[in-house]
Amino acid sequence: MITATELVKNKIRTIKDFPIKGVMFKDITTAVKDKEALKAMIDFLTEKFKNQGIDYVAAVESRGFVFGSALAYNINAGCVLIRKPGKLPAETIQEEYSLEYGTDKLEIHKDAIEKGSNVIVIDDLLATGGTVGAACRLLTKAGANVKAAAFIIELKDLKGRENLPEGLDVVSMLTY
């Protein structure tokens, strides 16, 4: 009998030389479109975070959105969207972070969470940790207690955990 982890791993497609030569891109869309794999991913996340007193799931644009609202629903939490600049209509706070070719920013609504709320961050993949590290800083700036960061895929060789806050619970379904 195949495990849930094996099911998901078998559904993830690898694209050679995307987005640049030398990169082996892990394409999660082939797993998300499969109803059993999608259920397995959401069930995995739910099991990790149910009954943990989480107030909000903070989903990082855009693939984090796929998992964020379903997870929030399953653990009886709200869902906060972390977006690129200019996508949110009300007053925002933002966090800038470094990329290999420059900088980028993430934003949330200024009133997205109540101070002292317990929050987990969700994204599809942990690579270098720059985006989720910025998301954690942004949520902390907003007054959240960031309890964990969760991913379907973690690329261990890129050492993304090193760019996340010390002591943060990091959960990954698959590692490559």
mmCIF file of C-alpha atoms in Angstrom:
data_model
loop_
_atom_site.group_PDB
_atom_site.id
_atom_site.type_symbol
_atom_site.label_atom_id
_atom_site.label_comp_id
_atom_site.label_asym_id
_atom_site.label_seq_id
_atom_site.Cartn_x
_atom_site.Cartn_y
_atom_site.Cartn_z
ATOM 1 C CA MET A 1 0.000 0.000 0.000
ATOM 2 C CA ILE A 2 1.338 3.426 -0.955
ATOM 3 C CA THR A 3 1.678 6.063 1.783
ATOM 4 C CA ALA A 4 0.234 9.556 1.493
ATOM 5 C CA THR A 5 3.749 10.981 1.248
ATOM 6 C CA GLU A 6 4.648 8.601 -1.593
ATOM 7 C CA LEU A 7 1.378 9.426 -3.365
ATOM 8 C CA VAL A 8 2.166 13.145 -3.308
ATOM 9 C CA LYS A 9 5.818 12.657 -4.241
ATOM 10 C CA ASN A 10 4.771 10.556 -7.246
ATOM 11 C CA LYS A 11 2.470 13.336 -8.438
ATOM 12 C CA ILE A 12 5.061 16.144 -8.329
ATOM 13 C CA ARG A 13 6.602 16.818 -11.716
ATOM 14 C CA THR A 14 10.218 17.939 -12.131
ATOM 15 C CA ILE A 15 10.916 20.458 -14.906
ATOM 16 C CA LYS A 16 14.559 20.628 -16.011
ATOM 17 C CA ASP A 17 16.151 24.063 -16.586
ATOM 18 C CA PHE A 18 13.196 26.118 -15.291
ATOM 19 C CA PRO A 19 13.162 29.042 -14.671
ATOM 20 C CA ILE A 20 16.856 29.088 -15.602
ATOM 21 C CA LYS A 21 19.378 26.560 -16.839
ATOM 22 C CA GLY A 22 20.580 24.184 -14.137
ATOM 23 C CA VAL A 23 17.439 24.378 -11.989
ATOM 24 C CA MET A 24 15.319 21.268 -11.456
ATOM 25 C CA PHE A 25 11.941 22.898 -10.737
ATOM 26 C CA LYS A 26 9.510 20.967 -8.531
ATOM 27 C CA ASP A 27 6.081 21.597 -10.075
ATOM 28 C CA ILE A 28 3.373 21.090 -7.478
ATOM 29 C CA THR A 29 0.490 21.790 -9.896
ATOM 30 C CA THR A 30 0.435 18.152 -10.973
ATOM 31 C CA ALA A 31 -0.122 17.100 -7.345
ATOM 32 C CA VAL A 32 -2.731 19.797 -6.652
ATOM 33 C CA LYS A 33 -4.862 18.715 -9.629
ATOM 34 C CA ASP A 34 -5.035 15.140 -8.326
ATOM 35 C CA LYS A 35 -7.871 14.854 -5.799
ATOM 36 C CA GLU A 36 -6.197 12.130 -3.707
ATOM 37 C CA ALA A 37 -2.872 13.971 -3.595
ATOM 38 C CA LEU A 38 -4.542 17.280 -2.723
ATOM 39 C CA LYS A 39 -6.477 15.597 0.075
ATOM 40 C CA ALA A 40 -3.274 13.939 1.330
ATOM 41 C CA MET A 41 -1.462 17.310 1.457
ATOM 42 C CA ILE A 42 -4.291 19.071 3.296
ATOM 43 C CA ASP A 43 -4.730 16.114 5.677
ATOM 44 C CA PHE A 44 -0.978 16.114 6.435
ATOM 45 C CA LEU A 45 -1.043 19.818 7.318
ATOM 46 C CA THR A 46 -4.252 19.473 9.320
ATOM 47 C CA GLU A 47 -2.812 16.645 11.434
ATOM 48 C CA LYS A 48 0.260 18.759 12.227
ATOM 49 C CA PHE A 49 -1.681 21.812 13.386
ATOM 50 C CA LYS A 50 -5.075 20.729 14.740
ATOM 51 C CA ASN A 51 -5.665 21.512 18.404
ATOM 52 C CA GLN A 52 -2.581 23.765 18.533
ATOM 53 C CA GLY A 53 -4.428 27.005 19.353
ATOM 54 C CA ILE A 54 -3.685 28.600 15.984
ATOM 55 C CA ASP A 55 -5.670 31.783 15.330
ATOM 56 C CA TYR A 56 -4.560 32.419 11.739
ATOM 57 C CA VAL A 57 -2.974 30.646 8.823
ATOM 58 C CA ALA A 58 -0.929 33.206 6.885
ATOM 59 C CA ALA A 59 -0.765 32.072 3.256
ATOM 60 C CA VAL A 60 2.065 33.383 1.068
ATOM 61 C CA GLU A 61 1.241 34.451 -2.503
ATOM 62 C CA SER A 62 0.452 32.585 -4.588
ATOM 63 C CA ARG A 63 0.832 28.865 -4.090
ATOM 64 C CA GLY A 64 0.432 29.205 -0.340
ATOM 65 C CA PHE A 65 -3.140 30.300 -1.064
ATOM 66 C CA VAL A 66 -3.906 26.800 -2.404
ATOM 67 C CA PHE A 67 -3.305 25.285 1.031
ATOM 68 C CA GLY A 68 -3.988 28.198 3.376
ATOM 69 C CA SER A 69 -7.752 28.486 3.339
ATOM 70 C CA ALA A 70 -8.355 24.712 3.405
ATOM 71 C CA LEU A 71 -5.974 24.332 6.341
ATOM 72 C CA ALA A 72 -7.509 27.311 8.153
ATOM 73 C CA TYR A 73 -10.972 25.819 7.705
ATOM 74 C CA ASN A 74 -9.862 22.425 9.019
ATOM 75 C CA ILE A 75 -8.196 23.819 12.152
ATOM 76 C CA ASN A 76 -10.862 26.472 12.823
ATOM 77 C CA ALA A 77 -8.590 29.454 12.148
ATOM 78 C CA GLY A 78 -8.798 32.548 9.999
ATOM 79 C CA CYS A 79 -6.761 32.913 6.823
ATOM 80 C CA VAL A 80 -4.551 35.943 6.165
ATOM 81 C CA LEU A 81 -3.223 36.610 2.675
ATOM 82 C CA ILE A 82 0.387 37.741 2.344
ATOM 83 C CA ARG A 83 0.643 39.527 -0.992
ATOM 84 C CA LYS A 84 3.074 41.280 -3.288
ATOM 85 C CA PRO A 85 2.832 45.107 -3.210
ATOM 86 C CA GLY A 86 -0.203 46.820 -4.698
ATOM 87 C CA LYS A 87 -2.593 43.855 -4.434
ATOM 88 C CA LEU A 88 -4.377 44.715 -1.167
ATOM 89 C CA PRO A 89 -6.970 47.530 -1.141
ATOM 90 C CA ALA A 90 -6.728 48.817 2.458
ATOM 91 C CA GLU A 91 -3.818 50.200 4.474
ATOM 92 C CA THR A 92 -0.890 47.776 4.586
ATOM 93 C CA ILE A 93 2.362 47.115 6.358
ATOM 94 C CA GLN A 94 5.238 45.639 4.400
ATOM 95 C CA GLU A 95 8.560 43.891 4.676
ATOM 96 C CA GLU A 96 11.370 44.103 2.129
ATOM 97 C CA TYR A 97 13.662 41.144 1.514
ATOM 98 C CA SER A 98 16.661 40.308 -0.631
ATOM 99 C CA LEU A 99 16.672 38.173 -3.734
ATOM 100 C CA GLU A 100 19.698 36.990 -5.679
ATOM 101 C CA TYR A 101 18.945 39.725 -8.264
ATOM 102 C CA GLY A 102 17.590 42.555 -6.082
ATOM 103 C CA THR A 103 14.829 43.032 -3.535
ATOM 104 C CA ASP A 104 11.110 42.401 -3.266
ATOM 105 C CA LYS A 105 8.387 43.185 -0.728
ATOM 106 C CA LEU A 106 5.488 41.427 0.956
ATOM 107 C CA GLU A 107 2.411 43.086 2.444
ATOM 108 C CA ILE A 108 -0.543 42.363 4.693
ATOM 109 C CA HIS A 109 -3.417 44.579 5.683
ATOM 110 C CA LYS A 110 -2.566 46.609 8.751
ATOM 111 C CA ASP A 111 -5.641 45.169 10.497
ATOM 112 C CA ALA A 112 -5.131 41.567 9.287
ATOM 113 C CA ILE A 113 -4.422 40.098 12.719
ATOM 114 C CA GLU A 114 -4.906 40.971 16.351
ATOM 115 C CA LYS A 115 -1.747 41.497 18.380
ATOM 116 C CA GLY A 116 -0.770 38.361 20.279
ATOM 117 C CA SER A 117 -2.473 36.002 17.824
ATOM 118 C CA ASN A 118 -0.899 32.616 17.167
ATOM 119 C CA VAL A 119 -0.054 32.282 13.493
ATOM 120 C CA ILE A 120 1.434 29.696 11.159
ATOM 121 C CA VAL A 121 2.857 30.590 7.755
ATOM 122 C CA ILE A 122 2.129 28.320 4.795
ATOM 123 C CA ASP A 123 3.756 28.136 1.383
ATOM 124 C CA ASP A 124 4.204 25.345 -1.128
ATOM 125 C CA LEU A 125 7.998 25.160 -1.076
ATOM 126 C CA LEU A 126 10.947 26.099 1.116
ATOM 127 C CA ALA A 127 14.036 26.873 -0.953
ATOM 128 C CA THR A 128 16.355 29.625 0.328
ATOM 129 C CA GLY A 129 13.872 30.843 2.945
ATOM 130 C CA GLY A 130 13.914 34.472 1.831
ATOM 131 C CA THR A 131 10.197 34.837 1.168
ATOM 132 C CA VAL A 132 8.964 32.975 4.238
ATOM 133 C CA GLY A 133 11.600 34.636 6.420
ATOM 134 C CA ALA A 134 10.223 37.999 5.289
ATOM 135 C CA ALA A 135 6.667 36.780 5.928
ATOM 136 C CA CYS A 136 7.638 35.821 9.489
ATOM 137 C CA ARG A 137 9.219 39.241 10.091
ATOM 138 C CA LEU A 138 6.147 40.965 8.641
ATOM 139 C CA LEU A 139 3.771 39.022 10.872
ATOM 140 C CA THR A 140 5.950 39.673 13.928
ATOM 141 C CA LYS A 141 5.941 43.384 13.053
ATOM 142 C CA ALA A 142 2.123 43.172 13.002
ATOM 143 C CA GLY A 143 2.161 41.713 16.524
ATOM 144 C CA ALA A 144 1.711 38.007 15.763
ATOM 145 C CA ASN A 145 3.262 35.094 17.604
ATOM 146 C CA VAL A 146 4.597 33.136 14.631
ATOM 147 C CA LYS A 147 4.518 29.536 15.811
ATOM 148 C CA ALA A 148 5.428 27.559 12.694
ATOM 149 C CA ALA A 149 6.105 27.574 8.979
ATOM 150 C CA ALA A 150 4.724 24.741 6.871
ATOM 151 C CA PHE A 151 5.546 23.529 3.379
ATOM 152 C CA ILE A 152 4.713 20.656 1.106
ATOM 153 C CA ILE A 153 8.266 20.577 -0.310
ATOM 154 C CA GLU A 154 11.609 21.488 1.235
ATOM 155 C CA LEU A 155 14.793 21.671 -0.841
ATOM 156 C CA LYS A 156 17.275 20.800 1.921
ATOM 157 C CA ASP A 157 20.456 21.621 -0.029
ATOM 158 C CA LEU A 158 19.397 25.288 -0.267
ATOM 159 C CA LYS A 159 19.368 25.545 3.568
ATOM 160 C CA GLY A 160 16.232 27.672 3.775
ATOM 161 C CA ARG A 161 15.703 26.830 7.430
ATOM 162 C CA GLU A 162 18.782 28.914 8.213
ATOM 163 C CA ASN A 163 16.945 32.043 7.000
ATOM 164 C CA LEU A 164 13.905 31.476 9.202
ATOM 165 C CA PRO A 165 13.574 32.743 12.773
ATOM 166 C CA GLU A 166 15.459 30.724 15.372
ATOM 167 C CA GLY A 167 13.239 28.287 17.237
ATOM 168 C CA LEU A 168 10.492 28.331 14.615
ATOM 169 C CA ASP A 169 8.770 24.964 14.145
ATOM 170 C CA VAL A 170 9.339 24.057 10.471
ATOM 171 C CA VAL A 171 7.130 21.351 8.966
ATOM 172 C CA SER A 172 7.680 19.842 5.507
ATOM 173 C CA MET A 173 5.799 16.942 3.960
ATOM 174 C CA LEU A 174 8.531 16.107 1.415
ATOM 175 C CA THR A 175 12.231 16.822 1.298
ATOM 176 C CA TYR A 176 14.522 16.730 -1.705
#
